[in-house]
PDB file of C-alpha atoms in Angstrom:
ATOM      1  CA  ASP A   1     -10.827 -12.879  18.985  1.00 89.00           C
ATOM      2  CA  PRO A   2     -14.124 -11.635  17.430  1.00 91.00           C
ATOM      3  CA  ALA A   3     -12.366  -9.178  15.103  1.00 90.00           C
ATOM      4  CA  GLY A   4     -10.018 -11.893  13.884  1.00 91.00           C
ATOM      5  CA  ARG A   5     -12.891 -14.273  13.216  1.00 91.00           C
ATOM      6  CA  LEU A   6     -14.683 -11.561  11.196  1.00 90.00           C
ATOM      7  CA  LEU A   7     -11.578 -10.942   9.109  1.00 88.00           C
ATOM      8  CA  ARG A   8     -11.174 -14.660   8.460  1.00 90.00           C
ATOM      9  CA  GLU A   9     -14.804 -14.782   7.307  1.00 90.00           C
ATOM     10  CA  LEU A  10     -14.271 -11.849   4.919  1.00 86.00           C
ATOM     11  CA  LEU A  11     -11.130 -13.417   3.512  1.00 88.00           C
ATOM     12  CA  ASP A  12     -12.913 -16.736   3.031  1.00 91.00           C
ATOM     13  CA  GLU A  13     -15.686 -14.958   1.112  1.00 87.00           C
ATOM     14  CA  ALA A  14     -13.077 -13.411  -1.172  1.00 82.00           C
ATOM     15  CA  GLY A  15     -11.326 -16.752  -1.718  1.00 87.00           C
ATOM     16  CA  ILE A  16      -8.156 -15.617   0.061  1.00 87.00           C
ATOM     17  CA  PRO A  17      -6.461 -18.152   2.353  1.00 88.00           C
ATOM     18  CA  TRP A  18      -5.219 -16.941   5.733  1.00 86.00           C
ATOM     19  CA  ILE A  19      -1.887 -18.547   6.563  1.00 86.00           C
ATOM     20  CA  GLY A  20      -0.149 -17.765   9.825  1.00 83.00           C
ATOM     21  CA  ARG A  21      -0.007 -18.420  13.516  1.00 82.00           C
ATOM     22  CA  PRO A  22      -2.981 -17.307  15.643  1.00 82.00           C
ATOM     23  CA  SER A  23      -2.772 -14.195  17.777  1.00 82.00           C
ATOM     24  CA  GLU A  24      -4.688 -13.252  20.904  1.00 85.00           C
ATOM     25  CA  ARG A  25      -5.495  -9.734  19.648  1.00 88.00           C
ATOM     26  CA  THR A  26      -6.419  -8.377  16.235  1.00 90.00           C
ATOM     27  CA  PRO A  27      -5.667  -4.736  15.358  1.00 88.00           C
ATOM     28  CA  VAL A  28      -8.918  -2.773  15.061  1.00 89.00           C
ATOM     29  CA  SER A  29      -9.317   0.574  13.296  1.00 85.00           C
ATOM     30  CA  VAL A  30     -12.289   2.919  13.289  1.00 88.00           C
ATOM     31  CA  ALA A  31     -12.687   5.233  10.296  1.00 82.00           C
ATOM     32  CA  LEU A  32     -13.903   8.726  11.208  1.00 87.00           C
ATOM     33  CA  PRO A  33     -14.983  11.543   8.854  1.00 83.00           C
ATOM     34  CA  ALA A  34     -12.502  14.437   8.908  1.00 81.00           C
ATOM     35  CA  ALA A  35     -12.808  17.578   6.758  1.00 78.00           C
ATOM     36  CA  GLY A  36     -14.018  15.780   3.661  1.00 72.00           C
ATOM     37  CA  ASP A  37     -11.591  12.884   4.112  1.00 72.00           C
ATOM     38  CA  ARG A  38     -11.284  10.279   6.857  1.00 73.00           C
ATOM     39  CA  ALA A  39      -9.042   9.608   9.806  1.00 80.00           C
ATOM     40  CA  PHE A  40      -8.344   6.344  11.594  1.00 81.00           C
ATOM     41  CA  VAL A  41      -8.183   5.538  15.281  1.00 87.00           C
ATOM     42  CA  THR A  42      -6.418   2.228  15.798  1.00 86.00           C
ATOM     43  CA  ALA A  43      -5.935  -0.076  18.763  1.00 87.00           C
ATOM     44  CA  ALA A  44      -3.242  -2.621  17.988  1.00 83.00           C
ATOM     45  CA  PRO A  45      -0.681  -4.833  19.699  1.00 82.00           C
ATOM     46  CA  PRO A  46       2.978  -4.242  18.801  1.00 80.00           C
ATOM     47  CA  PRO A  47       3.634  -5.480  15.227  1.00 76.00           C
ATOM     48  CA  GLU A  48       5.312  -8.833  14.836  1.00 79.00           C
ATOM     49  CA  ILE A  49       6.860 -10.558  11.840  1.00 83.00           C
ATOM     50  CA  ASP A  50       6.050 -14.246  11.505  1.00 85.00           C
ATOM     51  CA  ALA A  51       9.306 -15.103   9.779  1.00 86.00           C
ATOM     52  CA  GLU A  52       8.670 -18.862   9.675  1.00 88.00           C
ATOM     53  CA  THR A  53       5.295 -18.540   7.947  1.00 89.00           C
ATOM     54  CA  LEU A  54       6.602 -15.854   5.609  1.00 90.00           C
ATOM     55  CA  ALA A  55       9.462 -18.083   4.500  1.00 91.00           C
ATOM     56  CA  SER A  56       7.130 -21.053   3.953  1.00 91.00           C
ATOM     57  CA  LEU A  57       5.030 -19.039   1.496  1.00 91.00           C
ATOM     58  CA  GLU A  58       8.042 -18.362  -0.770  1.00 93.00           C
ATOM     59  CA  PRO A  59       6.526 -14.982  -1.708  1.00 94.00           C
ATOM     60  CA  ARG A  60       7.396 -13.092  -4.877  1.00 95.00           C
ATOM     61  CA  ALA A  61       6.560  -9.816  -3.120  1.00 96.00           C
ATOM     62  CA  VAL A  62       6.270  -8.557   0.449  1.00 95.00           C
ATOM     63  CA  VAL A  63       4.545  -5.323   1.506  1.00 95.00           C
ATOM     64  CA  ALA A  64       5.475  -3.971   4.937  1.00 93.00           C
ATOM     65  CA  ASP A  65       5.486  -0.718   6.885  1.00 91.00           C
ATOM     66  CA  LEU A  66       8.748   1.062   6.152  1.00 91.00           C
ATOM     67  CA  PRO A  67      10.192   0.693   9.684  1.00 88.00           C
ATOM     68  CA  ASN A  68       9.549  -3.068   9.537  1.00 87.00           C
ATOM     69  CA  VAL A  69      11.113  -3.680   6.122  1.00 87.00           C
ATOM     70  CA  GLY A  70      14.546  -3.762   7.711  1.00 80.00           C
ATOM     71  CA  LEU A  71      13.333  -6.358  10.218  1.00 82.00           C
ATOM     72  CA  LEU A  72      12.343  -8.863   7.544  1.00 87.00           C
ATOM     73  CA  PRO A  73      14.526 -11.986   7.592  1.00 86.00           C
ATOM     74  CA  PRO A  74      16.491 -13.059   4.497  1.00 88.00           C
ATOM     75  CA  LEU A  75      14.142 -15.166   2.382  1.00 90.00           C
ATOM     76  CA  ALA A  76      15.190 -17.872  -0.073  1.00 91.00           C
ATOM     77  CA  SER A  77      12.590 -16.680  -2.589  1.00 91.00           C
ATOM     78  CA  ARG A  78      14.277 -13.218  -2.715  1.00 93.00           C
ATOM     79  CA  PRO A  79      10.977 -11.331  -2.948  1.00 95.00           C
ATOM     80  CA  ARG A  80      10.595  -7.753  -4.058  1.00 96.00           C
ATOM     81  CA  LEU A  81      10.045  -5.538  -1.025  1.00 96.00           C
ATOM     82  CA  TYR A  82       7.476  -2.749  -1.084  1.00 97.00           C
ATOM     83  CA  ALA A  83       7.239  -0.232   1.760  1.00 96.00           C
ATOM     84  CA  VAL A  84       4.170   1.709   2.885  1.00 96.00           C
ATOM     85  CA  LEU A  85       3.513   4.240   5.627  1.00 90.00           C
ATOM     86  CA  GLY A  86       0.855   5.497   7.997  1.00 84.00           C
ATOM     87  CA  ASP A  87       0.760   8.413  10.386  1.00 81.00           C
ATOM     88  CA  PRO A  88       2.525   6.545  13.259  1.00 81.00           C
ATOM     89  CA  GLU A  89       5.389   5.575  10.936  1.00 86.00           C
ATOM     90  CA  VAL A  90       5.651   9.116   9.566  1.00 89.00           C
ATOM     91  CA  GLN A  91       5.913  10.503  13.096  1.00 86.00           C
ATOM     92  CA  ALA A  92       8.592   7.956  13.970  1.00 85.00           C
ATOM     93  CA  LEU A  93      10.687   8.584  10.846  1.00 89.00           C
ATOM     94  CA  ALA A  94      10.259  12.340  10.245  1.00 83.00           C
ATOM     95  CA  GLY A  95      13.712  13.872  10.398  1.00 81.00           C
ATOM     96  CA  ARG A  96      15.261  10.415  10.822  1.00 88.00           C
ATOM     97  CA  LEU A  97      15.069   8.911   7.341  1.00 88.00           C
ATOM     98  CA  PRO A  98      17.122   5.801   6.578  1.00 89.00           C
ATOM     99  CA  ALA A  99      20.459   6.452   4.883  1.00 91.00           C
ATOM    100  CA  SER A 100      19.398   4.272   1.959  1.00 93.00           C
ATOM    101  CA  LEU A 101      16.266   2.641   0.569  1.00 94.00           C
ATOM    102  CA  ASP A 102      17.989   0.756  -2.242  1.00 93.00           C
ATOM    103  CA  HIS A 103      16.784  -2.556  -0.788  1.00 93.00           C
ATOM    104  CA  VAL A 104      13.179  -1.450  -1.353  1.00 96.00           C
ATOM    105  CA  THR A 105      11.608  -1.902  -4.801  1.00 97.00           C
ATOM    106  CA  ALA A 106       9.144   0.946  -4.232  1.00 98.00           C
ATOM    107  CA  LEU A 107       7.918   3.195  -1.447  1.00 97.00           C
ATOM    108  CA  VAL A 108       4.177   3.927  -1.741  1.00 97.00           C
ATOM    109  CA  LEU A 109       2.695   6.779   0.278  1.00 96.00           C
ATOM    110  CA  ASN A 110       0.258   9.641  -0.069  1.00 94.00           C
ATOM    111  CA  ASP A 111       0.912  13.321  -0.706  1.00 94.00           C
ATOM    112  CA  ARG A 112       0.538  14.363   2.948  1.00 92.00           C
ATOM    113  CA  GLU A 113       2.796  11.556   4.183  1.00 94.00           C
ATOM    114  CA  ALA A 114       5.515  12.395   1.649  1.00 95.00           C
ATOM    115  CA  ARG A 115       5.581  16.064   2.639  1.00 95.00           C
ATOM    116  CA  ALA A 116       5.510  15.327   6.372  1.00 93.00           C
ATOM    117  CA  LEU A 117       8.232  12.699   6.082  1.00 93.00           C
ATOM    118  CA  THR A 118      10.641  15.051   4.314  1.00 94.00           C
ATOM    119  CA  GLY A 119       9.613  18.334   5.942  1.00 92.00           C
ATOM    120  CA  THR A 120       8.939  20.034   2.618  1.00 92.00           C
ATOM    121  CA  GLY A 121       5.717  21.623   1.448  1.00 91.00           C
ATOM    122  CA  ASP A 122       6.221  20.582  -2.174  1.00 94.00           C
ATOM    123  CA  ARG A 123       5.018  17.137  -3.222  1.00 94.00           C
ATOM    124  CA  ASP A 124       7.412  16.721  -6.148  1.00 95.00           C
ATOM    125  CA  GLU A 125      10.408  17.840  -4.106  1.00 96.00           C
ATOM    126  CA  ALA A 126       9.445  15.415  -1.349  1.00 96.00           C
ATOM    127  CA  ALA A 127       9.291  12.571  -3.880  1.00 97.00           C
ATOM    128  CA  ARG A 128      12.682  13.547  -5.345  1.00 97.00           C
ATOM    129  CA  ARG A 129      14.312  13.565  -1.908  1.00 96.00           C
ATOM    130  CA  LEU A 130      12.938  10.128  -1.076  1.00 96.00           C
ATOM    131  CA  ALA A 131      13.792   8.676  -4.499  1.00 97.00           C
ATOM    132  CA  ALA A 132      17.372   9.910  -4.069  1.00 97.00           C
ATOM    133  CA  LEU A 133      17.668   7.302  -1.299  1.00 96.00           C
ATOM    134  CA  GLY A 134      17.610   4.624  -3.989  1.00 97.00           C
ATOM    135  CA  THR A 135      14.033   3.533  -4.633  1.00 97.00           C
ATOM    136  CA  THR A 136      11.022   4.328  -6.803  1.00 98.00           C
ATOM    137  CA  VAL A 137       8.691   6.628  -4.847  1.00 98.00           C
ATOM    138  CA  VAL A 138       4.997   6.461  -5.669  1.00 98.00           C
ATOM    139  CA  VAL A 139       2.845   9.285  -4.293  1.00 97.00           C
ATOM    140  CA  THR A 140      -0.948   9.128  -4.414  1.00 95.00           C
ATOM    141  CA  CYS A 141      -2.603  12.532  -4.675  1.00 93.00           C
ATOM    142  CA  GLY A 142      -6.344  11.878  -4.372  1.00 88.00           C
ATOM    143  CA  ALA A 143      -8.341  13.529  -7.153  1.00 88.00           C
ATOM    144  CA  ALA A 144      -5.060  14.744  -8.691  1.00 92.00           C
ATOM    145  CA  GLY A 145      -4.013  11.172  -9.510  1.00 94.00           C
ATOM    146  CA  ALA A 146      -0.544   9.866  -8.673  1.00 97.00           C
ATOM    147  CA  THR A 147       3.129  10.293  -9.482  1.00 97.00           C
ATOM    148  CA  ALA A 148       6.071   7.902  -9.601  1.00 98.00           C
ATOM    149  CA  THR A 149       9.597   9.240  -9.226  1.00 98.00           C
ATOM    150  CA  GLU A 150      12.634   7.102  -9.956  1.00 97.00           C
ATOM    151  CA  PRO A 151      16.109   7.537  -8.428  1.00 96.00           C
ATOM    152  CA  ASP A 152      17.424   8.940 -11.728  1.00 95.00           C
ATOM    153  CA  GLY A 153      14.857  11.757 -11.550  1.00 93.00           C
ATOM    154  CA  HIS A 154      12.396  10.423 -14.138  1.00 95.00           C
ATOM    155  CA  VAL A 155       8.816  11.244 -13.139  1.00 97.00           C
ATOM    156  CA  ALA A 156       5.636   9.561 -14.399  1.00 97.00           C
ATOM    157  CA  ARG A 157       2.163  10.975 -13.783  1.00 97.00           C
ATOM    158  CA  ALA A 158      -1.303   9.444 -14.004  1.00 96.00           C
ATOM    159  CA  ALA A 159      -4.677  11.145 -13.784  1.00 95.00           C
ATOM    160  CA  ALA A 160      -7.407   9.823 -11.512  1.00 90.00           C
ATOM    161  CA  VAL A 161     -10.482   8.247 -13.093  1.00 86.00           C
ATOM    162  CA  ALA A 162     -13.642  10.299 -12.514  1.00 87.00           C
ATOM    163  CA  VAL A 163     -16.155   8.312 -10.431  1.00 85.00           C
ATOM    164  CA  GLU A 164     -19.044   9.007  -8.085  1.00 86.00           C
ATOM    165  CA  VAL A 165     -17.294   8.667  -4.723  1.00 81.00           C
ATOM    166  CA  GLU A 166     -19.058   6.482  -2.162  1.00 79.00           C
ATOM    167  CA  ASP A 167     -16.210   5.752   0.253  1.00 77.00           C
ATOM    168  CA  THR A 168     -12.466   6.508   0.221  1.00 77.00           C
ATOM    169  CA  THR A 169     -11.600   3.823   2.783  1.00 77.00           C
ATOM    170  CA  GLY A 170      -9.105   1.281   1.472  1.00 82.00           C
ATOM    171  CA  ALA A 171      -8.175   3.119  -1.731  1.00 86.00           C
ATOM    172  CA  GLY A 172      -4.527   3.420  -0.729  1.00 90.00           C
ATOM    173  CA  ASP A 173      -4.222  -0.283   0.075  1.00 90.00           C
ATOM    174  CA  LEU A 174      -5.858  -1.223  -3.214  1.00 91.00           C
ATOM    175  CA  PHE A 175      -3.550   1.148  -5.071  1.00 94.00           C
ATOM    176  CA  THR A 176      -0.557  -0.627  -3.527  1.00 96.00           C
ATOM    177  CA  ALA A 177      -1.905  -4.074  -4.398  1.00 94.00           C
ATOM    178  CA  ALA A 178      -2.466  -3.024  -8.008  1.00 94.00           C
ATOM    179  CA  TRP A 179       1.002  -1.454  -8.231  1.00 97.00           C
ATOM    180  CA  VAL A 180       2.646  -4.658  -6.982  1.00 97.00           C
ATOM    181  CA  ARG A 181       0.625  -6.760  -9.418  1.00 95.00           C
ATOM    182  CA  ALA A 182       1.612  -4.576 -12.378  1.00 96.00           C
ATOM    183  CA  ASP A 183       5.250  -4.540 -11.278  1.00 97.00           C
ATOM    184  CA  LEU A 184       5.402  -8.331 -10.979  1.00 97.00           C
ATOM    185  CA  THR A 185       3.959  -8.730 -14.479  1.00 95.00           C
ATOM    186  CA  GLY A 186       6.657  -6.456 -15.887  1.00 96.00           C
ATOM    187  CA  GLU A 187       4.568  -3.448 -16.868  1.00 96.00           C
ATOM    188  CA  PRO A 188       6.523  -0.260 -17.725  1.00 96.00           C
ATOM    189  CA  LEU A 189       6.491   2.529 -15.139  1.00 97.00           C
ATOM    190  CA  ASP A 190       3.827   4.651 -16.869  1.00 96.00           C
ATOM    191  CA  GLU A 191       1.470   1.680 -17.331  1.00 96.00           C
ATOM    192  CA  ARG A 192       2.089   0.471 -13.776  1.00 96.00           C
ATOM    193  CA  LEU A 193       1.085   3.863 -12.422  1.00 97.00           C
ATOM    194  CA  ALA A 194      -1.956   4.192 -14.683  1.00 95.00           C
ATOM    195  CA  PHE A 195      -3.222   0.722 -13.731  1.00 94.00           C
ATOM    196  CA  ALA A 196      -2.850   1.298  -9.984  1.00 95.00           C
ATOM    197  CA  THR A 197      -4.460   4.730 -10.210  1.00 95.00           C
ATOM    198  CA  ARG A 198      -7.386   3.364 -12.212  1.00 92.00           C
ATOM    199  CA  TYR A 199      -7.922   0.487  -9.772  1.00 91.00           C
ATOM    200  CA  ALA A 200      -7.887   2.772  -6.729  1.00 90.00           C
ATOM    201  CA  SER A 201     -10.144   5.341  -8.424  1.00 89.00           C
ATOM    202  CA  MET A 202     -12.738   2.721  -9.324  1.00 87.00           C
ATOM    203  CA  SER A 203     -12.741   1.396  -5.753  1.00 84.00           C
ATOM    204  CA  LEU A 204     -14.044   4.764  -4.556  1.00 83.00           C
ATOM    205  CA  ALA A 205     -17.419   3.979  -6.118  1.00 80.00           C
ATOM    206  CA  ALA A 206     -17.850   0.932  -3.837  1.00 74.00           C
ATOM    207  CA  ALA A 207     -19.084   1.452  -0.288  1.00 65.00           C
ATOM    208  CA  SER A 208     -17.383  -0.379   2.569  1.00 61.00           C
ATOM    209  CA  LEU A 209     -20.803  -1.674   3.598  1.00 56.00           C
ATOM    210  CA  ASP A 210     -20.543  -3.934   0.548  1.00 57.00           C
ATOM    211  CA  ARG A 211     -17.800  -5.707   2.543  1.00 59.00           C
ATOM    212  CA  GLN A 212     -15.570  -6.218  -0.501  1.00 62.00           C
ATOM    213  CA  LYS A 213     -14.222  -3.084  -2.189  1.00 64.00           C
ATOM    214  CA  GLY A 214     -11.734  -4.915  -4.376  1.00 66.00           C
ATOM    215  CA  LEU A 215     -12.388  -5.275  -8.096  1.00 73.00           C
ATOM    216  CA  THR A 216     -11.593  -8.169 -10.369  1.00 75.00           C
ATOM    217  CA  LEU A 217      -8.995  -7.713 -13.087  1.00 76.00           C
ATOM    218  CA  GLU A 218     -11.757  -8.098 -15.682  1.00 77.00           C
ATOM    219  CA  GLU A 219     -13.774  -5.268 -14.124  1.00 74.00           C
ATOM    220  CA  VAL A 220     -10.802  -2.948 -14.170  1.00 73.00           C
ATOM    221  CA  MET A 221      -9.780  -3.760 -17.740  1.00 72.00           C
ATOM    222  CA  GLN A 222     -13.322  -3.127 -18.987  1.00 68.00           C
ATOM    223  CA  GLU A 223     -12.750   0.531 -18.175  1.00 58.00           C
ATOM    224  CA  VAL A 224      -9.595   0.840 -20.268  1.00 52.00           C
TER     225      VAL A 224
END
């Protein structure tokens, strides 16, 4: 459909191959300003997992919405699994958390999602409760930076990088991508968190009208 063709064009411009079976409908989201932040309105078909294509890629890492992580098929490449959330997933899981998340390498979510998911008003307590399920819990906190809480209770913190904010859209996704990259290269927890926070912070200075908000590794490391 037109939205799918636009996404393919954007991916081509960024040098990213699209591999997968075609679909009749592409999910479309509209970003709306909301009290100094933004909200999304999304029209999307039910999510599907293309297990055959996923297996053919032999991925080292897979990022999926938390409810869908359990639906992923066993993969010969034994990838690390990273879970993320959005408002629909939070509403579906609030009060009905999985008994264990020890199959997930890390759960990445924002402050509001963590508190809503656990029903607590305290960000650190929410992270501790989720980490107790057996995974590293990474909570992004906007201008306050980010935290990472491990199952053993160890907490790492990283400050946000001060930038002139143009557009917050996509910062969470870029944070997750940077976290996965740093994890796969074996960076310690504190450095993983600092790298992802820096990458997401720097993305805020790029407007979505520029089409590509992602930064190269060289651009990010120049700011170290």
